[in-house]
Amino acid sequence: MDQRIIDLYDRFTHGQISRREFMDRLASLAGSLAAAAAMLPLLQNDYARAAIVPENDARLDISTEQYLSAGTPVTGTLARARRVDAKRPAVLVIHENRGLNPHIKDVTRRLALEGYLAFGVDLLSPDGGTPADEDKAREMIAALDRPTTVARAVDAVRFLSAHTASTGNVGAVGFCWGGGMVNLLAEASPDLKAGVAYYGAQPPLDRVPDIKAALLLQYAGLDARINEGIAAYEAALKAAGKDYTVHIYDGANHAFNNDTNPARYDPKAAELAWSRTGAFLAKHLGAPPPVEI
């Protein structure tokens, strides 16, 4: 697909242009409104492709759980192996700016199948939960109060650290908006041991010295919007003596890990980034017990 179209869609989904402006420009690039309408499904997420690990996988115990943050209930999907005789390192999964959708729930199940106690938090749950309408979800994400939302993520780490099925070692993996939240969480949470940020916005650099977690920062080579902040962030991490690794996947677009998005998904980059994620989490949280097949 024309890179200009992918970049245009990225600008729309991150609130830089309106839907009307997006469709007008898409029609111009595609040649007509009809061609633009036909192209739109290729740009949007197709959640029928989401279930790499089925919701009813017999090896997993999946439930909706909640914790309190400043007295407010926050919910999410908790997934873990049915075998209960072993404690497991925990991983907080933080969604994109579409909320806790089927794709992120599937990512949560994938981590559980690798042996982790995985919690896909819905940071829109205090406001009624993630809606099916992605435009509405993005509007809700944009309206969130950042300090309150970061505090809720910090409390999610505490929730997982204290969970009876957890070893107490907690990491976080986030994508897009969630990748930016991982960066903010690393500055705010003293309990986070490892953070994996996929194409996430960089945090305030003056607070980089507060980071205690090891960081794995994964970026898409074609993601100019996010990548302009890499150099300054890396310089601040290096100056503060932090444990971090940066990988840039050449030729990959923002959201390259999202296998429900045919225009931007990059199987080669996604597979390599996922293998690095698994090795990084095992190194810093401890290797999880196996899941019975």
PDB file of C-alpha atoms in Angstrom:
ATOM      1  CA  MET A   1       0.000   0.000   0.000  1.00  0.00           C
ATOM      2  CA  ASP A   2       1.110   3.556  -0.730  1.00  0.00           C
ATOM      3  CA  GLN A   3       3.141   4.758   2.270  1.00  0.00           C
ATOM      4  CA  ARG A   4       1.424   8.138   2.036  1.00  0.00           C
ATOM      5  CA  ILE A   5      -1.903   6.438   2.777  1.00  0.00           C
ATOM      6  CA  ILE A   6      -0.500   4.573   5.779  1.00  0.00           C
ATOM      7  CA  ASP A   7       1.012   7.797   7.117  1.00  0.00           C
ATOM      8  CA  LEU A   8      -2.294   9.607   6.568  1.00  0.00           C
ATOM      9  CA  TYR A   9      -4.172   6.927   8.512  1.00  0.00           C
ATOM     10  CA  ASP A  10      -1.631   7.175  11.320  1.00  0.00           C
ATOM     11  CA  ARG A  11      -2.235  10.924  11.555  1.00  0.00           C
ATOM     12  CA  PHE A  12      -5.989  10.331  11.722  1.00  0.00           C
ATOM     13  CA  THR A  13      -5.845   7.604  14.353  1.00  0.00           C
ATOM     14  CA  HIS A  14      -3.626   9.758  16.549  1.00  0.00           C
ATOM     15  CA  GLY A  15      -5.919  12.768  16.453  1.00  0.00           C
ATOM     16  CA  GLN A  16      -3.911  15.018  14.167  1.00  0.00           C
ATOM     17  CA  ILE A  17      -6.665  15.317  11.547  1.00  0.00           C
ATOM     18  CA  SER A  18     -10.435  14.828  11.591  1.00  0.00           C
ATOM     19  CA  ARG A  19     -12.262  11.904   9.985  1.00  0.00           C
ATOM     20  CA  ARG A  20     -13.640  14.218   7.301  1.00  0.00           C
ATOM     21  CA  GLU A  21     -10.197  15.536   6.434  1.00  0.00           C
ATOM     22  CA  PHE A  22      -8.831  12.000   6.455  1.00  0.00           C
ATOM     23  CA  MET A  23     -11.488  10.740   4.041  1.00  0.00           C
ATOM     24  CA  ASP A  24     -11.075  13.771   1.764  1.00  0.00           C
ATOM     25  CA  ARG A  25      -7.314  13.229   1.558  1.00  0.00           C
ATOM     26  CA  LEU A  26      -7.713   9.465   1.199  1.00  0.00           C
ATOM     27  CA  ALA A  27     -10.108  10.014  -1.713  1.00  0.00           C
ATOM     28  CA  SER A  28      -7.568  12.290  -3.338  1.00  0.00           C
ATOM     29  CA  LEU A  29      -4.795   9.697  -2.982  1.00  0.00           C
ATOM     30  CA  ALA A  30      -7.019   6.782  -4.000  1.00  0.00           C
ATOM     31  CA  GLY A  31      -8.597   8.590  -6.945  1.00  0.00           C
ATOM     32  CA  SER A  32     -12.205   8.714  -5.782  1.00  0.00           C
ATOM     33  CA  LEU A  33     -14.477   8.453  -2.759  1.00  0.00           C
ATOM     34  CA  ALA A  34     -15.513   4.967  -3.897  1.00  0.00           C
ATOM     35  CA  ALA A  35     -11.892   3.843  -4.060  1.00  0.00           C
ATOM     36  CA  ALA A  36     -11.253   5.368  -0.638  1.00  0.00           C
ATOM     37  CA  ALA A  37     -14.226   3.508   0.846  1.00  0.00           C
ATOM     38  CA  ALA A  38     -12.970   0.254  -0.649  1.00  0.00           C
ATOM     39  CA  MET A  39      -9.504   0.840   0.802  1.00  0.00           C
ATOM     40  CA  LEU A  40     -10.662   1.710   4.316  1.00  0.00           C
ATOM     41  CA  PRO A  41     -11.126  -1.920   5.523  1.00  0.00           C
ATOM     42  CA  LEU A  42      -7.496  -2.616   4.682  1.00  0.00           C
ATOM     43  CA  LEU A  43      -6.450   0.179   7.013  1.00  0.00           C
ATOM     44  CA  GLN A  44      -8.730  -0.734   9.895  1.00  0.00           C
ATOM     45  CA  ASN A  45      -8.284  -3.562  12.376  1.00  0.00           C
ATOM     46  CA  ASP A  46     -10.013  -6.817  11.487  1.00  0.00           C
ATOM     47  CA  TYR A  47     -10.632  -8.534  14.814  1.00  0.00           C
ATOM     48  CA  ALA A  48     -11.702 -11.760  13.140  1.00  0.00           C
ATOM     49  CA  ARG A  49      -7.949 -12.258  12.716  1.00  0.00           C
ATOM     50  CA  ALA A  50      -7.257 -11.721  16.434  1.00  0.00           C
ATOM     51  CA  ALA A  51      -7.503 -15.166  17.989  1.00  0.00           C
ATOM     52  CA  ILE A  52      -3.976 -16.561  17.756  1.00  0.00           C
ATOM     53  CA  VAL A  53      -4.780 -18.081  21.154  1.00  0.00           C
ATOM     54  CA  PRO A  54      -8.510 -18.900  21.368  1.00  0.00           C
ATOM     55  CA  GLU A  55     -10.595 -17.429  24.175  1.00  0.00           C
ATOM     56  CA  ASN A  56     -11.549 -20.955  25.232  1.00  0.00           C
ATOM     57  CA  ASP A  57      -8.026 -22.404  25.174  1.00  0.00           C
ATOM     58  CA  ALA A  58      -8.206 -25.325  27.596  1.00  0.00           C
ATOM     59  CA  ARG A  59      -4.708 -24.639  28.922  1.00  0.00           C
ATOM     60  CA  LEU A  60      -5.650 -21.212  30.284  1.00  0.00           C
ATOM     61  CA  ASP A  61      -7.806 -19.804  33.048  1.00  0.00           C
ATOM     62  CA  ILE A  62      -9.196 -16.447  31.855  1.00  0.00           C
ATOM     63  CA  SER A  63     -11.268 -14.113  33.991  1.00  0.00           C
ATOM     64  CA  THR A  64     -12.238 -10.495  34.472  1.00  0.00           C
ATOM     65  CA  GLU A  65     -10.529  -9.057  37.540  1.00  0.00           C
ATOM     66  CA  GLN A  66     -10.498  -5.682  39.208  1.00  0.00           C
ATOM     67  CA  TYR A  67      -8.367  -3.657  41.580  1.00  0.00           C
ATOM     68  CA  LEU A  68      -8.853  -0.297  43.262  1.00  0.00           C
ATOM     69  CA  SER A  69      -6.964   2.867  42.419  1.00  0.00           C
ATOM     70  CA  ALA A  70      -7.743   5.793  44.734  1.00  0.00           C
ATOM     71  CA  GLY A  71     -11.027   4.035  45.501  1.00  0.00           C
ATOM     72  CA  THR A  72     -11.982   3.623  41.833  1.00  0.00           C
ATOM     73  CA  PRO A  73     -12.413   0.100  40.411  1.00  0.00           C
ATOM     74  CA  VAL A  74     -10.256  -0.665  37.370  1.00  0.00           C
ATOM     75  CA  THR A  75     -10.896  -3.894  35.492  1.00  0.00           C
ATOM     76  CA  GLY A  76      -9.098  -6.045  32.981  1.00  0.00           C
ATOM     77  CA  THR A  77      -8.587  -9.542  31.593  1.00  0.00           C
ATOM     78  CA  LEU A  78      -6.441 -11.854  33.722  1.00  0.00           C
ATOM     79  CA  ALA A  79      -5.023 -14.899  31.966  1.00  0.00           C
ATOM     80  CA  ARG A  80      -2.881 -17.662  33.472  1.00  0.00           C
ATOM     81  CA  ALA A  81      -2.136 -21.328  33.109  1.00  0.00           C
ATOM     82  CA  ARG A  82      -4.682 -23.649  34.709  1.00  0.00           C
ATOM     83  CA  ARG A  83      -1.858 -25.356  36.580  1.00  0.00           C
ATOM     84  CA  VAL A  84      -1.950 -23.640  39.977  1.00  0.00           C
ATOM     85  CA  ASP A  85       0.939 -25.263  41.825  1.00  0.00           C
ATOM     86  CA  ALA A  86       3.503 -22.672  40.753  1.00  0.00           C
ATOM     87  CA  LYS A  87       3.755 -18.912  41.123  1.00  0.00           C
ATOM     88  CA  ARG A  88       4.472 -16.992  37.934  1.00  0.00           C
ATOM     89  CA  PRO A  89       6.115 -13.705  36.983  1.00  0.00           C
ATOM     90  CA  ALA A  90       3.430 -11.169  36.085  1.00  0.00           C
ATOM     91  CA  VAL A  91       3.085  -8.976  33.014  1.00  0.00           C
ATOM     92  CA  LEU A  92       0.816  -5.956  32.694  1.00  0.00           C
ATOM     93  CA  VAL A  93      -0.388  -5.483  29.096  1.00  0.00           C
ATOM     94  CA  ILE A  94      -1.303  -1.892  28.191  1.00  0.00           C
ATOM     95  CA  HIS A  95      -3.499  -1.324  25.180  1.00  0.00           C
ATOM     96  CA  GLU A  96      -3.298   1.036  22.227  1.00  0.00           C
ATOM     97  CA  ASN A  97      -5.511   4.121  21.978  1.00  0.00           C
ATOM     98  CA  ARG A  98      -8.418   1.852  21.039  1.00  0.00           C
ATOM     99  CA  GLY A  99      -8.716   0.400  24.529  1.00  0.00           C
ATOM    100  CA  LEU A 100      -8.797  -3.237  25.603  1.00  0.00           C
ATOM    101  CA  ASN A 101      -9.904  -4.651  22.264  1.00  0.00           C
ATOM    102  CA  PRO A 102      -9.861  -8.279  21.026  1.00  0.00           C
ATOM    103  CA  HIS A 103      -6.308  -7.972  19.718  1.00  0.00           C
ATOM    104  CA  ILE A 104      -4.863  -6.849  23.076  1.00  0.00           C
ATOM    105  CA  LYS A 105      -6.844  -9.547  24.875  1.00  0.00           C
ATOM    106  CA  ASP A 106      -5.247 -12.045  22.502  1.00  0.00           C
ATOM    107  CA  VAL A 107      -1.774 -10.661  23.230  1.00  0.00           C
ATOM    108  CA  THR A 108      -2.580 -11.140  26.922  1.00  0.00           C
ATOM    109  CA  ARG A 109      -3.478 -14.781  26.279  1.00  0.00           C
ATOM    110  CA  ARG A 110      -0.254 -15.266  24.296  1.00  0.00           C
ATOM    111  CA  LEU A 111       1.796 -14.111  27.281  1.00  0.00           C
ATOM    112  CA  ALA A 112      -0.181 -16.400  29.580  1.00  0.00           C
ATOM    113  CA  LEU A 113       0.517 -19.312  27.268  1.00  0.00           C
ATOM    114  CA  GLU A 114       4.220 -18.525  27.613  1.00  0.00           C
ATOM    115  CA  GLY A 115       3.847 -19.020  31.360  1.00  0.00           C
ATOM    116  CA  TYR A 116       3.208 -15.530  32.718  1.00  0.00           C
ATOM    117  CA  LEU A 117       0.415 -14.233  34.908  1.00  0.00           C
ATOM    118  CA  ALA A 118      -0.836 -11.747  32.304  1.00  0.00           C
ATOM    119  CA  PHE A 119      -3.229  -8.885  32.943  1.00  0.00           C
ATOM    120  CA  GLY A 120      -4.658  -6.855  30.077  1.00  0.00           C
ATOM    121  CA  VAL A 121      -5.817  -3.732  31.874  1.00  0.00           C
ATOM    122  CA  ASP A 122      -8.717  -1.642  30.559  1.00  0.00           C
ATOM    123  CA  LEU A 123      -7.736   1.912  31.440  1.00  0.00           C
ATOM    124  CA  LEU A 124     -11.095   3.045  30.082  1.00  0.00           C
ATOM    125  CA  SER A 125     -12.994   0.865  32.567  1.00  0.00           C
ATOM    126  CA  PRO A 126     -13.513   3.689  35.114  1.00  0.00           C
ATOM    127  CA  ASP A 127     -15.294   5.587  32.321  1.00  0.00           C
ATOM    128  CA  GLY A 128     -17.579   2.773  31.274  1.00  0.00           C
ATOM    129  CA  GLY A 129     -15.109   0.442  29.581  1.00  0.00           C
ATOM    130  CA  THR A 130     -13.735   0.067  26.089  1.00  0.00           C
ATOM    131  CA  PRO A 131     -16.497   0.653  23.519  1.00  0.00           C
ATOM    132  CA  ALA A 132     -16.840  -1.331  20.304  1.00  0.00           C
ATOM    133  CA  ASP A 133     -16.642   1.907  18.320  1.00  0.00           C
ATOM    134  CA  GLU A 134     -12.932   2.596  17.813  1.00  0.00           C
ATOM    135  CA  ASP A 135     -13.475   6.292  17.093  1.00  0.00           C
ATOM    136  CA  LYS A 136     -15.264   6.602  20.427  1.00  0.00           C
ATOM    137  CA  ALA A 137     -12.462   4.694  22.167  1.00  0.00           C
ATOM    138  CA  ARG A 138      -9.858   7.076  20.763  1.00  0.00           C
ATOM    139  CA  GLU A 139     -11.912  10.053  21.925  1.00  0.00           C
ATOM    140  CA  MET A 140     -12.110   8.551  25.423  1.00  0.00           C
ATOM    141  CA  ILE A 141      -8.365   7.885  25.506  1.00  0.00           C
ATOM    142  CA  ALA A 142      -7.651  11.472  24.436  1.00  0.00           C
ATOM    143  CA  ALA A 143      -9.853  12.763  27.268  1.00  0.00           C
ATOM    144  CA  LEU A 144      -8.094  10.797  30.028  1.00  0.00           C
ATOM    145  CA  ASP A 145      -6.309  12.736  32.742  1.00  0.00           C
ATOM    146  CA  ARG A 146      -2.683  11.676  32.397  1.00  0.00           C
ATOM    147  CA  PRO A 147      -1.585  11.771  36.071  1.00  0.00           C
ATOM    148  CA  THR A 148      -4.686   9.826  37.118  1.00  0.00           C
ATOM    149  CA  THR A 149      -4.183   7.271  34.362  1.00  0.00           C
ATOM    150  CA  VAL A 150      -0.507   6.777  35.211  1.00  0.00           C
ATOM    151  CA  ALA A 151      -1.460   6.315  38.863  1.00  0.00           C
ATOM    152  CA  ARG A 152      -3.940   3.624  37.823  1.00  0.00           C
ATOM    153  CA  ALA A 153      -1.192   1.839  35.914  1.00  0.00           C
ATOM    154  CA  VAL A 154       1.093   2.082  38.950  1.00  0.00           C
ATOM    155  CA  ASP A 155      -1.649   0.484  41.046  1.00  0.00           C
ATOM    156  CA  ALA A 156      -2.023  -2.278  38.439  1.00  0.00           C
ATOM    157  CA  VAL A 157       1.637  -3.150  39.003  1.00  0.00           C
ATOM    158  CA  ARG A 158       1.008  -3.265  42.769  1.00  0.00           C
ATOM    159  CA  PHE A 159      -2.062  -5.453  42.195  1.00  0.00           C
ATOM    160  CA  LEU A 160      -0.011  -7.948  40.196  1.00  0.00           C
ATOM    161  CA  SER A 161       2.928  -7.862  42.586  1.00  0.00           C
ATOM    162  CA  ALA A 162       0.653  -8.823  45.488  1.00  0.00           C
ATOM    163  CA  HIS A 163      -1.428 -11.384  43.576  1.00  0.00           C
ATOM    164  CA  THR A 164      -1.392 -14.834  45.143  1.00  0.00           C
ATOM    165  CA  ALA A 165      -0.367 -16.408  41.824  1.00  0.00           C
ATOM    166  CA  SER A 166       2.529 -13.983  41.276  1.00  0.00           C
ATOM    167  CA  THR A 167       6.183 -14.303  42.181  1.00  0.00           C
ATOM    168  CA  GLY A 168       6.098 -10.563  42.914  1.00  0.00           C
ATOM    169  CA  ASN A 169       8.181  -9.747  39.825  1.00  0.00           C
ATOM    170  CA  VAL A 170       6.170  -7.551  37.465  1.00  0.00           C
ATOM    171  CA  GLY A 171       6.868  -6.295  33.965  1.00  0.00           C
ATOM    172  CA  ALA A 172       4.795  -4.311  31.492  1.00  0.00           C
ATOM    173  CA  VAL A 173       4.324  -4.512  27.743  1.00  0.00           C
ATOM    174  CA  GLY A 174       2.545  -1.717  25.874  1.00  0.00           C
ATOM    175  CA  PHE A 175       1.732  -0.880  22.295  1.00  0.00           C
ATOM    176  CA  CYS A 176       1.406   2.586  20.715  1.00  0.00           C
ATOM    177  CA  TRP A 177      -0.416   4.660  23.384  1.00  0.00           C
ATOM    178  CA  GLY A 178       0.313   1.780  25.743  1.00  0.00           C
ATOM    179  CA  GLY A 179       3.989   1.903  24.801  1.00  0.00           C
ATOM    180  CA  GLY A 180       4.019   5.538  25.868  1.00  0.00           C
ATOM    181  CA  MET A 181       2.301   4.509  29.094  1.00  0.00           C
ATOM    182  CA  VAL A 182       5.042   1.933  29.752  1.00  0.00           C
ATOM    183  CA  ASN A 183       7.607   4.729  29.491  1.00  0.00           C
ATOM    184  CA  LEU A 184       5.603   6.866  31.935  1.00  0.00           C
ATOM    185  CA  LEU A 185       5.051   3.888  34.233  1.00  0.00           C
ATOM    186  CA  ALA A 186       8.785   3.195  34.348  1.00  0.00           C
ATOM    187  CA  GLU A 187       9.278   6.690  35.765  1.00  0.00           C
ATOM    188  CA  ALA A 188       6.387   6.426  38.219  1.00  0.00           C
ATOM    189  CA  SER A 189       6.476   2.870  39.578  1.00  0.00           C
ATOM    190  CA  PRO A 190       9.197   1.737  41.985  1.00  0.00           C
ATOM    191  CA  ASP A 191       7.880  -1.836  41.696  1.00  0.00           C
ATOM    192  CA  LEU A 192       8.154  -2.304  37.932  1.00  0.00           C
ATOM    193  CA  LYS A 193      11.129  -4.509  37.067  1.00  0.00           C
ATOM    194  CA  ALA A 194      10.941  -4.534  33.267  1.00  0.00           C
ATOM    195  CA  GLY A 195       9.135  -2.528  30.602  1.00  0.00           C
ATOM    196  CA  VAL A 196       8.703  -3.249  26.888  1.00  0.00           C
ATOM    197  CA  ALA A 197       7.476  -0.266  24.874  1.00  0.00           C
ATOM    198  CA  TYR A 198       6.410  -0.915  21.307  1.00  0.00           C
ATOM    199  CA  TYR A 199       6.532   2.340  19.285  1.00  0.00           C
ATOM    200  CA  GLY A 200       5.596   4.397  22.329  1.00  0.00           C
ATOM    201  CA  ALA A 201       5.972   8.124  22.849  1.00  0.00           C
ATOM    202  CA  GLN A 202       8.909   9.117  25.021  1.00  0.00           C
ATOM    203  CA  PRO A 203       8.292  10.329  28.601  1.00  0.00           C
ATOM    204  CA  PRO A 204       9.403  13.586  30.262  1.00  0.00           C
ATOM    205  CA  LEU A 205      13.182  13.457  30.128  1.00  0.00           C
ATOM    206  CA  ASP A 206      13.701  15.258  33.437  1.00  0.00           C
ATOM    207  CA  ARG A 207      12.265  12.229  35.227  1.00  0.00           C
ATOM    208  CA  VAL A 208      14.406   9.619  33.491  1.00  0.00           C
ATOM    209  CA  PRO A 209      16.666   9.412  36.599  1.00  0.00           C
ATOM    210  CA  ASP A 210      13.619   8.039  38.480  1.00  0.00           C
ATOM    211  CA  ILE A 211      13.458   4.956  36.257  1.00  0.00           C
ATOM    212  CA  LYS A 212      14.320   1.706  38.037  1.00  0.00           C
ATOM    213  CA  ALA A 213      12.997  -0.815  35.521  1.00  0.00           C
ATOM    214  CA  ALA A 214      15.049  -2.261  32.689  1.00  0.00           C
ATOM    215  CA  LEU A 215      13.628  -1.092  29.364  1.00  0.00           C
ATOM    216  CA  LEU A 216      13.288  -2.659  25.938  1.00  0.00           C
ATOM    217  CA  LEU A 217      12.308   0.036  23.435  1.00  0.00           C
ATOM    218  CA  GLN A 218      11.048  -1.239  20.075  1.00  0.00           C
ATOM    219  CA  TYR A 219      10.472   1.205  17.237  1.00  0.00           C
ATOM    220  CA  ALA A 220       9.277   1.028  13.633  1.00  0.00           C
ATOM    221  CA  GLY A 221      11.715   2.369  11.079  1.00  0.00           C
ATOM    222  CA  LEU A 222       9.019   4.267   9.132  1.00  0.00           C
ATOM    223  CA  ASP A 223       7.411   5.814  12.228  1.00  0.00           C
ATOM    224  CA  ALA A 224       8.692   9.387  11.868  1.00  0.00           C
ATOM    225  CA  ARG A 225       6.167  10.794  14.357  1.00  0.00           C
ATOM    226  CA  ILE A 226       7.478   8.688  17.259  1.00  0.00           C
ATOM    227  CA  ASN A 227      11.067   8.265  16.155  1.00  0.00           C
ATOM    228  CA  GLU A 228      11.931  11.945  16.341  1.00  0.00           C
ATOM    229  CA  GLY A 229      12.115  11.539  20.124  1.00  0.00           C
ATOM    230  CA  ILE A 230      14.415   8.494  20.215  1.00  0.00           C
ATOM    231  CA  ALA A 231      17.785  10.274  20.243  1.00  0.00           C
ATOM    232  CA  ALA A 232      16.981  12.572  23.170  1.00  0.00           C
ATOM    233  CA  TYR A 233      15.410   9.730  25.178  1.00  0.00           C
ATOM    234  CA  GLU A 234      18.358   7.436  24.589  1.00  0.00           C
ATOM    235  CA  ALA A 235      20.805  10.173  25.537  1.00  0.00           C
ATOM    236  CA  ALA A 236      18.924  10.782  28.798  1.00  0.00           C
ATOM    237  CA  LEU A 237      18.823   7.050  29.612  1.00  0.00           C
ATOM    238  CA  LYS A 238      22.532   6.715  28.912  1.00  0.00           C
ATOM    239  CA  ALA A 239      23.427   9.777  30.981  1.00  0.00           C
ATOM    240  CA  ALA A 240      21.406   8.413  33.910  1.00  0.00           C
ATOM    241  CA  GLY A 241      23.070   5.002  33.679  1.00  0.00           C
ATOM    242  CA  LYS A 242      19.845   3.118  33.008  1.00  0.00           C
ATOM    243  CA  ASP A 243      19.487  -0.441  31.750  1.00  0.00           C
ATOM    244  CA  TYR A 244      17.912  -0.100  28.315  1.00  0.00           C
ATOM    245  CA  THR A 245      17.987  -1.575  24.824  1.00  0.00           C
ATOM    246  CA  VAL A 246      16.736   0.075  21.636  1.00  0.00           C
ATOM    247  CA  HIS A 247      15.729  -1.800  18.501  1.00  0.00           C
ATOM    248  CA  ILE A 248      14.541  -0.107  15.308  1.00  0.00           C
ATOM    249  CA  TYR A 249      12.896  -2.345  12.714  1.00  0.00           C
ATOM    250  CA  ASP A 250      13.818  -1.005   9.292  1.00  0.00           C
ATOM    251  CA  GLY A 251      10.984  -0.803   6.789  1.00  0.00           C
ATOM    252  CA  ALA A 252       8.300  -1.439   9.423  1.00  0.00           C
ATOM    253  CA  ASN A 253       5.360   0.858  10.122  1.00  0.00           C
ATOM    254  CA  HIS A 254       3.903   2.022  13.409  1.00  0.00           C
ATOM    255  CA  ALA A 255       1.727  -0.811  14.790  1.00  0.00           C
ATOM    256  CA  PHE A 256       3.804  -3.451  13.004  1.00  0.00           C
ATOM    257  CA  ASN A 257       2.949  -5.969  15.729  1.00  0.00           C
ATOM    258  CA  ASN A 258      -0.815  -5.674  15.192  1.00  0.00           C
ATOM    259  CA  ASP A 259      -1.671  -8.740  13.135  1.00  0.00           C
ATOM    260  CA  THR A 260      -5.298  -7.624  12.805  1.00  0.00           C
ATOM    261  CA  ASN A 261      -4.211  -4.648  10.685  1.00  0.00           C
ATOM    262  CA  PRO A 262      -3.246  -5.870   7.197  1.00  0.00           C
ATOM    263  CA  ALA A 263      -1.797  -2.562   6.005  1.00  0.00           C
ATOM    264  CA  ARG A 264       0.705  -2.136   8.832  1.00  0.00           C
ATOM    265  CA  TYR A 265       1.387  -5.620  10.187  1.00  0.00           C
ATOM    266  CA  ASP A 266       4.932  -6.759   9.448  1.00  0.00           C
ATOM    267  CA  PRO A 267       5.280 -10.493  10.243  1.00  0.00           C
ATOM    268  CA  LYS A 268       9.080 -10.531  10.165  1.00  0.00           C
ATOM    269  CA  ALA A 269       9.463  -7.514  12.460  1.00  0.00           C
ATOM    270  CA  ALA A 270       6.661  -8.711  14.743  1.00  0.00           C
ATOM    271  CA  GLU A 271       8.166 -12.170  15.160  1.00  0.00           C
ATOM    272  CA  LEU A 272      11.625 -10.808  15.930  1.00  0.00           C
ATOM    273  CA  ALA A 273      10.284  -8.181  18.352  1.00  0.00           C
ATOM    274  CA  TRP A 274       8.160 -10.806  20.127  1.00  0.00           C
ATOM    275  CA  SER A 275      11.103 -13.161  20.540  1.00  0.00           C
ATOM    276  CA  ARG A 276      13.136 -10.300  22.001  1.00  0.00           C
ATOM    277  CA  THR A 277      10.243  -9.440  24.298  1.00  0.00           C
ATOM    278  CA  GLY A 278      10.087 -12.990  25.636  1.00  0.00           C
ATOM    279  CA  ALA A 279      13.828 -13.208  26.247  1.00  0.00           C
ATOM    280  CA  PHE A 280      13.865  -9.792  27.929  1.00  0.00           C
ATOM    281  CA  LEU A 281      10.981 -10.589  30.277  1.00  0.00           C
ATOM    282  CA  ALA A 282      12.470 -13.943  31.246  1.00  0.00           C
ATOM    283  CA  LYS A 283      15.826 -12.301  31.976  1.00  0.00           C
ATOM    284  CA  HIS A 284      14.442  -9.564  34.218  1.00  0.00           C
ATOM    285  CA  LEU A 285      11.415 -11.274  35.799  1.00  0.00           C
ATOM    286  CA  GLY A 286      12.669 -14.826  35.934  1.00  0.00           C
ATOM    287  CA  ALA A 287      11.794 -17.617  33.526  1.00  0.00           C
ATOM    288  CA  PRO A 288       8.142 -18.636  33.988  1.00  0.00           C
ATOM    289  CA  PRO A 289       7.137 -22.224  34.813  1.00  0.00           C
ATOM    290  CA  PRO A 290       5.996 -24.187  31.764  1.00  0.00           C
ATOM    291  CA  VAL A 291       2.368 -24.417  30.746  1.00  0.00           C
ATOM    292  CA  GLU A 292       1.039 -27.957  30.481  1.00  0.00           C
ATOM    293  CA  ILE A 293       0.161 -28.856  26.895  1.00  0.00           C
TER     294      ILE A 293
END
